[in-house]
Amino acid sequence: MPVRGETVLHRHNCKKLKSRLMGFSTLDSLRRILSAFDASHRERALALTAVEMEELENIFTLLLLGSFVGFPSPPSFLAIELLPFMEKELAVLNKRAKDSGDMLAEMCGTLGID
Amino acid sequence: MTALITIIGFLLYLILYFVYGKKIERDVVMASDDNEAPSKRLYDGVDYIAARKEVLFGHHFASIAGAAPIIGPAIAICWGWLPGLLWVWFGNIFIGAVHDYLALMASVRYDGKSIQFVASDIMGKRTGVAFYWIVFFLLILVVAAFSAVIAGLYVGPDGGAIGATYVFKIIAALILGVLLYRVKMNFYVATILGIIMLFIALALGPVFPITLSKITWMWIFFFYIIIAAAIPVNVLLQPRDYLNSFLLYFGLILGFVAAVFAFRGFEVPIASTFSPILLGGKPTPFWPAIPLVIACGSLSGFHSLVASGTTSKQLEKETDALAIGYGAMFMEGFLSTIVIVSIAGFGYTALKNLGVTEAVLNPGNWGAAFTKASASVKMGGANLFVQSYSDMVGSTWLSFIPVKYVKVLAGMWVASFAMTTLDTTNRLARYCISEMALPLKESATGAYNFLTNRWIASIIPAAIGIYLGASGNFLILWGSFGAANQLIAAIALMTGAGFVAKKLKSKFASVAVYPAWLLWITVTCGIAWFIVVVQPGEIAAKPVPGWTVMIISLVLLILNFVFIYDFVKSKAYKVD
């Protein structure tokens, strides 16, 4: 015979299972589908905007931090001043420079094809 | 019959997803949430960032879905409805979806690197370089085949209305872009306005049709794809894609409901002959030609690039990959199923409604009759689909929607996705040229600078592609596009098989290795057959486009053997 704690747990599990099964036929499912639909649209739109933004970021980072990779860059005092705030941008710039020969798939994914 | 096949298709996909797909996930790839996905492990908040499964599914599906899963099955109806349907279903389940899923998972385990990178690692650097060449030629053929599809649609029956609607939709997309990014209007309000503008475009198209010649449309496409590929994405490409996605889902839902409620027997015979007259007017054997005709509905090489490009970097956990990589491909296969059902049920009537006589449209000899009938009314696969789809919707309780608008909707569905692909290809081709020209950077700096110039790199693929589209034979262009696409698929699947066998050392690696071999042999035989049997006739009829396609096909065949040499040499198929 189950002890009281086990019975409560069993009931809780049954309730959870029931609510999961019921979930398929309730408005909650519809809400989730619509929210995913909305989010996937936004995600796709965001990805395309990001392409433009990345280019601007790349130019901005090169302008400010180009001196570190050999570009003659007059405002190096600015670079030094901004360096502590640009840690993430530097890391991203490095990663992108490393992957610049392997961008075909990423472009296909962002722009979509077929 | 329409309802039966639609429901059987749906159930088949559902059951095999849980039976076969789950088996691959569990035993072949051994996906586990204990392995942290790149989105978490390499999180940078920019490229590597986790997305919800449903969201990523939507994004992935929108990226892989296009016009090809509609046009290919529409052409393959020449063999009767069953052979094409079987290739869509089983090619999809055992090859195409496996290909997409393995490309995604290989990329996930390779820190989100592309399938091209994985191929270089498993089979050698040469395979990675060959990728650029194959993709570049494929992109030229995509421009050629898809521009011919759209031009064929715009000069075909109801083409004036479809062309005008597309022009109005471009205007709607430009306005939506201004509303979203200049006026900074609330997202939901702008969306509602965008949808209203889309409906206005659909309503105005049939009222103000644009009637132009094929050559004029081709010139318009030439300038359009160069300009569209050069301007910022948020001005046109993004709002247009956003409007397109509503067309896709609306068309898919309308088609599904109509297919279920049509309750109609099939007019098209279950099978015609093994070798009906099709590509280049030659008897076209089902094997090995079928993958050249049906590419994306069954399997597509582009999907491996999409899966390993952005999807793998945004996957939240490994167990999400099956629904996205495997499931999205099933969704595309289901789209092709609806296309086949609509044409099988209504294609014969559609051709008759367009003025094809009974004498030409001999049901006892469907294979020859179909090609002849299509040619006599200048109807490619896309036109046939538009007519059949609208007849199917009109035969159900959905008939309250005027037929002319359903036709425009179906035409826009095809044209929009074909056009999206056109300007995407130009951006990709530009990148390929810059990578392929790299060896010239030191030795011939002038040539390198010339080739990689933004405008020159745009004009080269657009000019060759549009020229071929304008002057070549559509079915030959479609076949060669299919060949190049399937070649990429073969390489990606073999890379996936190599990843499973060599890296994961899975004892069930044969699930990937056997389909990979089957695909490679089929594609190789298909290209060889195409070169030997089909191309000479085209060269005799139209020497310049004929030779251009011939040279591309020969290069592809050579690269194909280079690649298989690397595959065998690296013993990528063997579990150590």
XYZ file of C-alpha atoms in Angstrom:
690
model
C 0.000 0.000 0.000
C 1.468 3.359 -0.952
C 2.326 5.769 1.819
C 0.719 9.205 1.788
C 3.705 10.956 0.192
C 3.748 8.494 -2.717
C 0.003 8.907 -3.297
C 0.359 12.670 -3.472
C 3.252 12.257 -5.891
C 1.235 9.802 -7.996
C -1.711 12.206 -8.103
C 0.591 15.047 -8.993
C 2.091 13.035 -11.872
C -1.355 12.021 -13.128
C -2.482 15.635 -13.010
C 0.640 16.704 -14.877
C 0.145 14.020 -17.524
C -3.527 14.899 -17.871
C -2.783 18.573 -18.265
C -0.136 17.756 -20.877
C -2.580 15.602 -22.822
C -5.348 18.155 -22.486
C -2.909 20.805 -23.615
C -3.245 19.551 -27.189
C -6.900 20.418 -27.330
C -6.965 23.675 -25.459
C -6.482 27.276 -26.407
C -3.078 27.037 -24.830
C -1.806 24.966 -27.770
C -3.171 27.493 -30.216
C -1.551 30.285 -28.259
C 1.792 28.453 -28.359
C 1.547 27.812 -32.108
C 0.688 31.432 -32.823
C 3.434 32.659 -30.571
C 5.962 30.376 -32.316
C 4.690 31.546 -35.705
C 5.092 35.153 -34.630
C 8.525 34.519 -33.136
C 9.819 32.653 -36.186
C 8.763 35.541 -38.406
C 10.517 38.001 -36.143
C 13.570 35.757 -35.936
C 13.863 35.602 -39.712
C 13.380 39.329 -40.096
C 15.933 39.919 -37.361
C 18.482 37.662 -39.047
C 18.262 39.653 -42.248
C 18.595 42.980 -40.463
C 21.548 41.520 -38.609
C 23.394 41.055 -41.905
C 23.357 44.798 -42.479
C 24.178 45.526 -38.861
C 27.139 43.132 -38.888
C 28.655 44.968 -41.818
C 28.306 48.309 -40.021
C 29.777 46.766 -36.850
C 32.698 45.368 -38.799
C 33.432 48.777 -40.297
C 33.023 50.498 -36.941
C 35.322 48.040 -35.195
C 37.914 48.282 -37.943
C 37.808 52.061 -37.774
C 38.371 52.080 -34.055
C 40.597 49.078 -33.546
C 42.215 48.723 -36.941
C 45.547 49.857 -35.503
C 45.787 46.584 -33.570
C 45.818 44.610 -36.787
C 48.109 46.924 -38.736
C 45.755 49.443 -40.312
C 47.021 53.002 -39.958
C 44.345 54.474 -37.772
C 44.630 58.063 -36.560
C 42.304 57.928 -33.568
C 44.293 55.319 -31.633
C 43.808 57.287 -28.407
C 40.085 56.725 -28.945
C 40.728 53.026 -29.429
C 42.618 52.808 -26.160
C 39.907 54.714 -24.383
C 37.155 52.495 -25.764
C 39.063 49.224 -25.502
C 37.600 48.128 -22.155
C 34.075 48.484 -23.573
C 34.846 46.708 -26.825
C 35.849 43.310 -25.493
C 32.876 41.517 -27.030
C 33.255 43.313 -30.376
C 36.925 42.353 -30.536
C 36.108 38.722 -29.859
C 33.392 38.717 -32.534
C 35.734 40.449 -35.009
C 38.381 37.822 -34.374
C 35.914 34.979 -34.835
C 34.538 36.444 -38.049
C 38.012 36.994 -39.428
C 38.775 33.339 -38.697
C 35.554 32.149 -40.391
C 35.653 34.535 -43.354
C 36.578 31.679 -45.716
C 33.604 29.605 -44.575
C 30.669 31.953 -45.015
C 28.780 30.281 -47.846
C 26.570 28.148 -45.633
C 25.852 31.028 -43.284
C 24.761 33.195 -46.201
C 22.497 30.394 -47.450
C 20.969 30.086 -43.997
C 20.410 33.793 -43.592
C 19.112 34.580 -47.048
C 17.304 31.305 -47.718
C 17.454 29.424 -50.999
C 15.603 26.770 -53.042
C -8.503 9.720 -53.921
C -7.188 13.257 -53.373
C -8.153 13.105 -49.694
C -6.888 9.535 -49.327
C -3.419 10.246 -50.715
C -3.117 13.483 -48.734
C -4.036 11.722 -45.507
C -1.833 8.669 -46.271
C 1.058 11.039 -46.964
C 0.447 12.884 -43.726
C 0.259 9.650 -41.696
C 3.294 8.158 -43.427
C 5.390 11.171 -42.525
C 4.043 11.228 -38.990
C 4.703 7.526 -38.336
C 8.136 7.413 -39.952
C 9.187 10.532 -38.114
C 8.640 8.743 -34.821
C 9.881 5.336 -35.967
C 12.737 5.946 -38.415
C 13.663 9.493 -37.444
C 13.854 8.689 -33.742
C 15.956 5.597 -34.521
C 18.467 7.724 -36.426
C 18.516 10.244 -33.619
C 19.037 7.572 -30.940
C 21.257 4.967 -32.607
C 23.021 6.654 -35.514
C 23.753 10.157 -34.317
C 23.361 9.379 -30.610
C 21.982 12.826 -29.936
C 21.991 13.745 -26.302
C 21.211 16.880 -24.382
C 24.251 16.135 -22.251
C 26.342 17.413 -25.175
C 26.084 21.148 -24.986
C 25.037 22.718 -28.299
C 27.281 25.395 -29.896
C 24.640 28.034 -29.116
C 25.420 27.506 -25.425
C 29.039 26.399 -25.564
C 30.161 29.165 -27.893
C 27.511 31.732 -27.021
C 28.458 35.181 -28.256
C 25.045 36.825 -28.348
C 25.455 37.518 -32.060
C 25.954 34.445 -34.251
C 25.809 31.727 -31.611
C 22.564 32.240 -29.803
C 19.914 29.696 -28.800
C 16.447 29.883 -30.342
C 13.292 28.052 -29.321
C 12.624 24.846 -31.265
C 9.384 26.137 -32.832
C 11.014 29.425 -33.816
C 14.037 27.756 -35.349
C 11.778 25.313 -37.199
C 9.895 28.248 -38.760
C 13.113 29.997 -39.707
C 14.685 26.836 -41.141
C 11.565 25.884 -43.085
C 11.185 29.385 -44.532
C 14.828 29.221 -45.660
C 14.524 25.857 -47.421
C 11.014 26.144 -48.858
C 10.774 27.643 -52.326
C 9.481 27.105 -55.822
C 11.462 23.964 -56.658
C 9.336 21.536 -54.561
C 6.383 22.726 -56.637
C 7.881 22.722 -60.128
C 9.811 19.417 -59.988
C 6.851 17.212 -58.982
C 4.673 19.050 -61.529
C 7.073 18.032 -64.315
C 7.473 14.489 -62.959
C 3.737 13.884 -63.416
C 4.876 12.854 -66.905
C 5.681 9.404 -65.452
C 2.157 9.216 -64.019
C 1.339 10.229 -60.462
C 2.687 7.234 -58.523
C 6.396 7.143 -59.535
C 6.908 10.805 -58.677
C 4.960 10.433 -55.444
C 7.027 7.420 -54.372
C 10.246 9.278 -55.102
C 9.009 12.230 -53.054
C 7.935 10.051 -50.120
C 10.745 7.518 -49.944
C 13.459 9.805 -51.265
C 12.390 12.275 -48.630
C 12.172 9.837 -45.728
C 15.269 7.712 -46.389
C 17.576 10.156 -48.182
C 16.526 13.818 -48.145
C 15.521 14.181 -44.506
C 18.476 12.037 -43.390
C 20.736 14.298 -45.451
C 19.377 17.472 -43.832
C 19.494 16.019 -40.328
C 23.043 14.684 -40.665
C 24.274 17.978 -42.122
C 22.755 19.779 -39.166
C 24.133 17.377 -36.566
C 27.592 17.190 -38.155
C 27.721 20.972 -38.028
C 26.541 20.978 -34.399
C 29.329 18.600 -33.413
C 31.808 20.695 -35.410
C 31.082 23.868 -33.420
C 28.601 25.197 -35.995
C 31.051 24.976 -38.918
C 29.574 24.489 -42.383
C 29.128 21.160 -44.165
C 31.810 22.377 -46.548
C 34.241 22.615 -43.636
C 33.217 19.156 -42.357
C 33.736 17.716 -45.857
C 37.227 19.241 -45.968
C 38.038 17.729 -42.593
C 36.737 14.241 -43.362
C 37.672 13.871 -47.027
C 40.384 16.392 -47.652
C 40.766 20.039 -48.501
C 40.124 19.486 -52.200
C 36.504 18.529 -51.509
C 35.991 21.817 -49.681
C 37.381 23.789 -52.633
C 35.324 21.746 -55.116
C 32.261 22.824 -53.160
C 32.705 26.440 -54.295
C 32.941 25.439 -57.947
C 29.920 23.166 -57.841
C 27.870 25.739 -55.943
C 28.925 28.481 -58.378
C 27.792 26.489 -61.419
C 24.659 25.472 -59.596
C 23.880 29.125 -58.921
C 24.187 29.988 -62.622
C 21.817 27.147 -63.463
C 19.433 28.290 -60.734
C 19.299 31.774 -62.292
C 18.724 30.193 -65.715
C 16.038 27.709 -64.671
C 14.173 29.953 -62.246
C 14.155 32.989 -64.533
C 12.725 30.730 -67.251
C 10.087 29.491 -64.782
C 8.988 33.010 -63.859
C 9.063 34.305 -67.430
C 7.083 31.222 -68.539
C 4.561 31.955 -65.824
C 4.254 35.641 -66.764
C 3.728 34.985 -70.461
C 1.554 31.907 -69.906
C -2.206 31.771 -69.325
C -3.174 34.404 -66.692
C 0.469 35.498 -66.728
C -0.337 39.191 -67.142
C -2.292 39.195 -63.877
C 0.436 37.263 -62.019
C 3.198 39.546 -63.314
C 1.217 42.658 -62.371
C 0.483 41.277 -58.901
C 4.171 40.642 -58.381
C 5.006 44.224 -59.352
C 2.328 45.503 -56.933
C 3.717 43.256 -54.226
C 7.199 44.723 -54.705
C 5.692 48.178 -54.228
C 3.875 46.886 -51.110
C 7.167 45.464 -49.773
C 8.980 48.770 -50.339
C 6.217 50.639 -48.480
C 6.316 48.074 -45.665
C 10.083 48.570 -45.412
C 9.591 52.327 -45.047
C 6.849 51.828 -42.448
C 8.992 49.469 -40.392
C 12.394 51.110 -40.600
C 11.835 54.777 -41.440
C 8.501 55.574 -39.846
C 9.254 52.962 -37.131
C 5.622 51.988 -36.974
C 4.449 49.442 -34.406
C 5.342 45.944 -35.665
C 1.806 44.532 -35.462
C 0.187 47.571 -37.087
C 2.764 47.443 -39.906
C 2.141 43.697 -40.310
C -1.598 44.220 -40.646
C -1.001 47.002 -43.175
C 1.435 44.724 -45.032
C -1.152 41.936 -45.261
C -3.811 44.412 -46.416
C -1.400 45.685 -49.101
C -0.714 42.069 -50.123
C -4.445 41.463 -50.600
C -4.768 44.727 -52.520
C -1.913 43.551 -54.794
C -3.732 40.227 -55.306
C -6.942 42.079 -56.124
C -5.373 44.625 -58.470
C -3.284 42.153 -60.482
C -6.176 40.696 -62.505
C -7.628 44.206 -63.017
C -4.437 45.752 -64.402
C -2.543 42.903 -66.071
C 0.925 43.574 -67.490
C 1.510 41.913 -70.831
C 5.126 41.818 -71.941
C 7.228 39.486 -74.067
C 9.487 36.840 -72.535
C 12.627 38.724 -73.573
C 11.393 41.959 -71.978
C 10.698 40.118 -68.703
C 14.181 38.589 -68.884
C 15.758 42.035 -69.196
C 13.716 43.207 -66.225
C 14.879 40.183 -64.177
C 18.491 40.865 -65.155
C 18.446 44.412 -63.771
C 16.201 43.462 -60.858
C 18.468 40.752 -59.470
C 21.573 42.916 -59.750
C 19.909 45.861 -58.022
C 18.088 43.713 -55.436
C 21.355 42.005 -54.510
C 23.147 45.329 -54.084
C 20.698 47.318 -51.957
C 20.452 46.872 -48.163
C 18.298 43.872 -47.216
C 15.893 45.879 -45.084
C 14.806 48.048 -48.037
C 13.290 45.284 -50.160
C 14.466 41.733 -49.459
C 13.374 41.484 -45.856
C 9.876 43.026 -46.088
C 9.281 41.062 -49.293
C 10.308 37.785 -47.620
C 8.037 38.660 -44.743
C 5.074 39.075 -47.099
C 6.106 35.884 -48.948
C 5.854 33.817 -45.789
C 2.166 34.729 -45.487
C 1.705 33.573 -49.072
C 3.477 30.282 -48.280
C 1.412 29.414 -45.216
C -1.823 30.638 -46.749
C -1.196 28.648 -49.949
C -0.199 25.544 -48.012
C -3.245 25.623 -45.716
C -5.639 26.360 -48.601
C -4.076 23.529 -50.636
C -4.279 21.057 -47.750
C -7.930 21.851 -47.019
C -8.822 21.702 -50.729
C -6.963 18.396 -51.232
C -8.798 16.831 -48.278
C -12.250 18.082 -49.330
C -11.903 17.674 -53.102
C -13.036 13.994 -52.888
C -11.968 13.392 -56.422
C -10.505 10.438 -58.289
C -7.235 10.903 -60.139
C -7.469 11.846 -63.824
C -3.810 11.306 -64.526
C -2.846 7.632 -64.948
C -1.092 5.922 -62.068
C 1.960 5.309 -64.291
C 2.725 5.974 -67.926
C 5.861 4.351 -69.281
C 9.350 3.949 -67.824
C 10.802 6.353 -70.406
C 8.294 9.003 -71.495
C 9.392 11.853 -73.759
C 10.583 14.587 -71.426
C 14.042 16.162 -71.068
C 15.233 17.587 -74.376
C 12.417 15.752 -76.160
C 14.181 12.425 -75.519
C 12.809 9.283 -73.876
C 13.672 9.945 -70.231
C 14.069 6.850 -68.029
C 12.664 7.177 -64.513
C 15.979 5.918 -63.166
C 18.441 7.637 -63.190
C 16.665 10.796 -64.393
C 14.167 11.249 -61.566
C 16.516 13.135 -59.194
C 17.279 15.569 -62.022
C 13.564 16.385 -62.247
C 12.431 16.269 -58.619
C 15.086 17.896 -56.502
C 13.855 19.867 -53.524
C 10.610 18.019 -52.782
C 12.618 14.882 -52.234
C 16.154 15.998 -51.422
C 18.215 19.108 -52.022
C 21.875 19.934 -51.595
C 21.119 23.538 -50.658
C 19.493 22.315 -47.462
C 22.804 21.048 -46.140
C 24.199 24.569 -46.473
C 21.206 26.153 -44.750
C 21.254 23.565 -41.943
C 24.965 23.972 -41.309
C 24.978 27.729 -41.832
C 22.721 29.396 -39.301
C 20.463 26.654 -37.909
C 23.280 24.741 -36.230
C 24.474 27.872 -34.439
C 21.028 28.563 -33.003
C 20.024 25.058 -31.973
C 19.218 25.100 -28.269
C 19.819 21.408 -27.624
C 20.732 18.370 -29.688
C 17.341 16.693 -29.336
C 15.689 19.676 -31.045
C 17.587 18.885 -34.245
C 15.325 16.024 -35.349
C 12.198 18.179 -35.498
C 14.081 20.923 -37.314
C 16.431 19.086 -39.684
C 14.350 15.972 -40.305
C 10.880 17.450 -39.677
C 11.205 20.553 -41.879
C 12.181 18.324 -44.797
C 9.046 16.253 -44.198
C 7.032 19.450 -44.341
C 8.562 20.230 -47.717
C 7.830 16.694 -48.909
C 4.258 17.195 -47.804
C 4.092 20.369 -49.875
C 5.205 18.337 -52.913
C 2.586 15.715 -52.062
C -0.125 18.384 -52.278
C 1.281 19.509 -55.637
C 1.150 15.938 -56.989
C -2.359 15.395 -55.619
C -3.656 18.598 -57.202
C -2.175 17.797 -60.614
C -3.097 14.101 -60.496
C -6.673 15.052 -59.660
C -7.067 18.039 -61.930
C -4.161 18.162 -64.413
C -6.041 16.531 -67.275
C -9.003 18.918 -66.957
C -6.564 21.807 -66.530
C -4.916 21.041 -69.858
C -8.294 20.618 -71.570
C -9.519 23.918 -70.114
C -6.500 25.548 -71.673
C -7.497 24.368 -75.110
C -5.544 21.143 -75.551
C -7.540 18.829 -77.777
C -8.478 15.252 -76.910
C -6.362 14.060 -79.838
C -3.211 15.491 -78.290
C -4.184 14.633 -74.766
C -4.331 10.908 -75.188
C -4.735 9.347 -71.745
C -3.584 5.987 -73.094
C -0.185 7.490 -73.790
C 0.093 10.024 -71.021
C 3.915 10.279 -71.043
C 4.175 11.555 -74.605
C 0.857 13.385 -74.459
C 1.788 15.386 -71.371
C 4.993 16.801 -72.845
C 3.311 17.518 -76.166
C 0.272 19.098 -74.535
C 2.405 21.225 -72.234
C 4.415 22.431 -75.208
C 1.333 23.144 -77.316
C -0.091 25.584 -74.741
C 3.331 26.809 -73.595
C 2.704 25.461 -70.119
C 5.613 24.500 -67.942
C 5.209 22.683 -64.648
C 4.480 25.956 -62.868
C 1.564 26.865 -65.140
C 0.097 23.403 -64.848
C 0.284 23.622 -61.081
C -1.432 27.045 -61.063
C -4.306 25.770 -63.197
C -4.699 22.470 -61.310
C -4.462 24.116 -57.900
C -7.161 26.649 -58.749
C -9.388 23.896 -60.194
C -8.887 21.866 -57.011
C -9.795 24.764 -54.713
C -12.754 25.628 -56.967
C -14.136 22.080 -56.713
C -14.615 22.278 -52.932
C -16.656 24.426 -50.574
C -13.845 26.943 -50.997
C -15.304 27.763 -54.406
C -16.655 31.032 -53.003
C -13.139 32.405 -53.646
C -13.172 33.580 -57.294
C -11.024 31.320 -59.493
C -9.026 34.191 -60.980
C -7.806 35.173 -57.512
C -6.880 31.603 -56.594
C -4.891 31.416 -59.834
C -3.082 34.625 -59.002
C -2.408 33.348 -55.479
C -0.951 30.071 -56.779
C 1.049 31.894 -59.456
C 2.362 34.362 -56.902
C 3.288 31.476 -54.629
C 5.577 30.050 -57.304
C 6.817 33.369 -58.724
C 7.598 34.906 -55.343
C 9.759 32.024 -54.217
C 11.493 31.689 -57.553
C 12.249 35.404 -57.520
C 13.541 35.296 -53.931
C 15.903 32.542 -54.976
C 17.100 34.605 -57.937
C 18.413 37.533 -55.940
C 19.746 35.286 -53.185
C 21.778 33.384 -55.763
C 23.386 36.579 -56.939
C 24.660 37.433 -53.468
C 25.951 33.872 -53.021
C 27.594 33.785 -56.434
C 29.406 37.014 -55.630
C 30.869 35.404 -52.546
C 31.819 32.220 -54.466
C 33.646 34.274 -57.099
C 35.652 36.108 -54.456
C 36.684 32.778 -52.863
C 37.405 31.058 -56.190
C 39.513 33.996 -57.378
C 41.714 33.924 -54.256
C 44.579 32.000 -55.944
C 44.862 34.929 -58.391
C 45.336 37.459 -55.621
C 49.133 37.280 -55.620
C 49.883 36.122 -59.168
C 47.371 38.269 -61.092
C 46.240 41.087 -58.857
C 44.564 42.995 -61.703
C 42.391 40.038 -62.702
C 41.561 39.371 -59.057
C 40.470 42.951 -58.475
C 38.413 42.907 -61.658
C 36.624 39.635 -60.862
C 35.902 40.532 -57.259
C 34.545 43.983 -58.076
C 31.059 44.148 -56.542
C 29.322 44.885 -59.848
C 31.385 42.593 -62.078
C 30.879 39.691 -59.663
C 27.138 40.391 -59.781
C 26.907 40.738 -63.539
C 28.793 37.508 -64.416
C 26.318 34.971 -62.939
C 23.291 37.140 -63.747
C 24.321 37.595 -67.401
C 25.159 33.914 -68.026
C 22.083 32.704 -66.129
C 19.613 35.099 -67.736
C 21.078 34.444 -71.184
C 20.584 30.706 -70.705
C 17.098 31.261 -69.300
C 16.125 33.409 -72.281
C 17.616 31.271 -75.028
C 17.836 27.717 -73.672
C 15.318 24.898 -73.472
C 13.572 25.083 -70.090
C 13.448 21.337 -69.448
C 17.165 21.019 -70.191
C 17.951 23.881 -67.831
C 15.729 22.330 -65.185
C 17.446 18.951 -65.589
C 20.917 20.431 -65.313
C 19.891 22.491 -62.272
C 18.593 19.265 -60.710
C 21.847 17.469 -61.526
C 24.024 20.115 -59.865
C 21.736 20.343 -56.871
C 21.719 16.576 -56.369
C 25.473 16.479 -56.745
C 25.801 18.825 -53.769
C 23.291 16.617 -51.936
C 25.392 13.535 -52.707
C 28.545 15.209 -51.390
C 26.756 16.446 -48.271
C 25.183 13.054 -47.596
C 28.523 11.302 -48.049
C 30.034 13.845 -45.681
C 27.242 13.034 -43.237
C 27.883 9.319 -43.699
C 31.596 9.899 -43.155
C 30.811 11.865 -40.016
C 28.650 9.032 -38.663
C 31.088 6.265 -39.590
C 34.434 7.883 -38.973
C 33.762 10.349 -36.182
C 30.851 8.811 -34.290
C 31.843 5.209 -35.119
C 28.170 4.304 -35.084
C 27.379 0.646 -35.689
C 24.266 1.787 -37.573
C 26.298 3.954 -39.965
C 24.859 1.980 -42.899
C 21.622 3.962 -42.484
C 23.578 6.893 -43.904
C 26.266 5.130 -45.945
C 23.945 3.037 -48.175
C 21.633 5.920 -49.182
C 24.766 8.015 -49.808
C 26.140 5.436 -52.243
C 22.728 4.958 -53.845
C 22.407 8.702 -54.341
C 25.908 9.122 -55.720
C 25.495 6.280 -58.220
C 22.074 7.576 -59.300
C 23.280 11.152 -59.708
C 26.416 10.095 -61.572
C 24.423 7.909 -63.967
C 21.876 10.728 -64.316
C 24.495 13.315 -65.282
C 26.254 10.875 -67.628
C 22.932 10.009 -69.297
C 22.132 13.706 -69.579
C 25.476 14.452 -71.260
C 25.397 11.516 -73.650
C 21.712 11.378 -74.605
C 20.116 14.769 -74.026
C 22.781 17.424 -74.577
C 23.827 16.607 -78.177
C 20.307 17.360 -79.444
C 20.297 20.712 -77.662
C 23.747 21.589 -79.010
C 22.547 20.875 -82.536
C 19.427 22.995 -82.052
C 20.915 25.880 -80.036
C 24.720 25.747 -80.110
C 25.632 28.547 -77.660
C 23.290 27.701 -74.761
C 23.727 24.012 -75.586
C 27.516 24.123 -75.275
C 27.362 26.323 -72.171
C 25.207 23.780 -70.340
C 27.314 20.924 -71.741
C 30.559 22.439 -70.411
C 28.991 23.027 -67.000
C 27.711 19.434 -66.924
C 31.138 18.052 -67.880
C 32.870 20.081 -65.172
C 30.320 18.815 -62.655
C 30.900 15.225 -63.717
C 34.670 15.587 -63.396
C 34.330 17.187 -59.957
C 32.005 14.347 -59.025
C 34.749 11.783 -59.723
C 37.400 13.863 -57.975
C 35.164 13.935 -54.965
C 34.411 10.186 -54.925
C 38.127 9.502 -55.252
C 38.705 11.543 -52.087
C 35.811 9.808 -50.363
C 37.131 6.338 -51.087
C 40.744 7.300 -50.418
C 39.908 8.736 -47.017
C 37.817 5.615 -46.234
C 35.211 7.957 -44.837
C 32.521 5.284 -45.164
C 34.297 2.777 -42.963
C 33.679 2.402 -39.241
C 37.127 1.905 -37.688
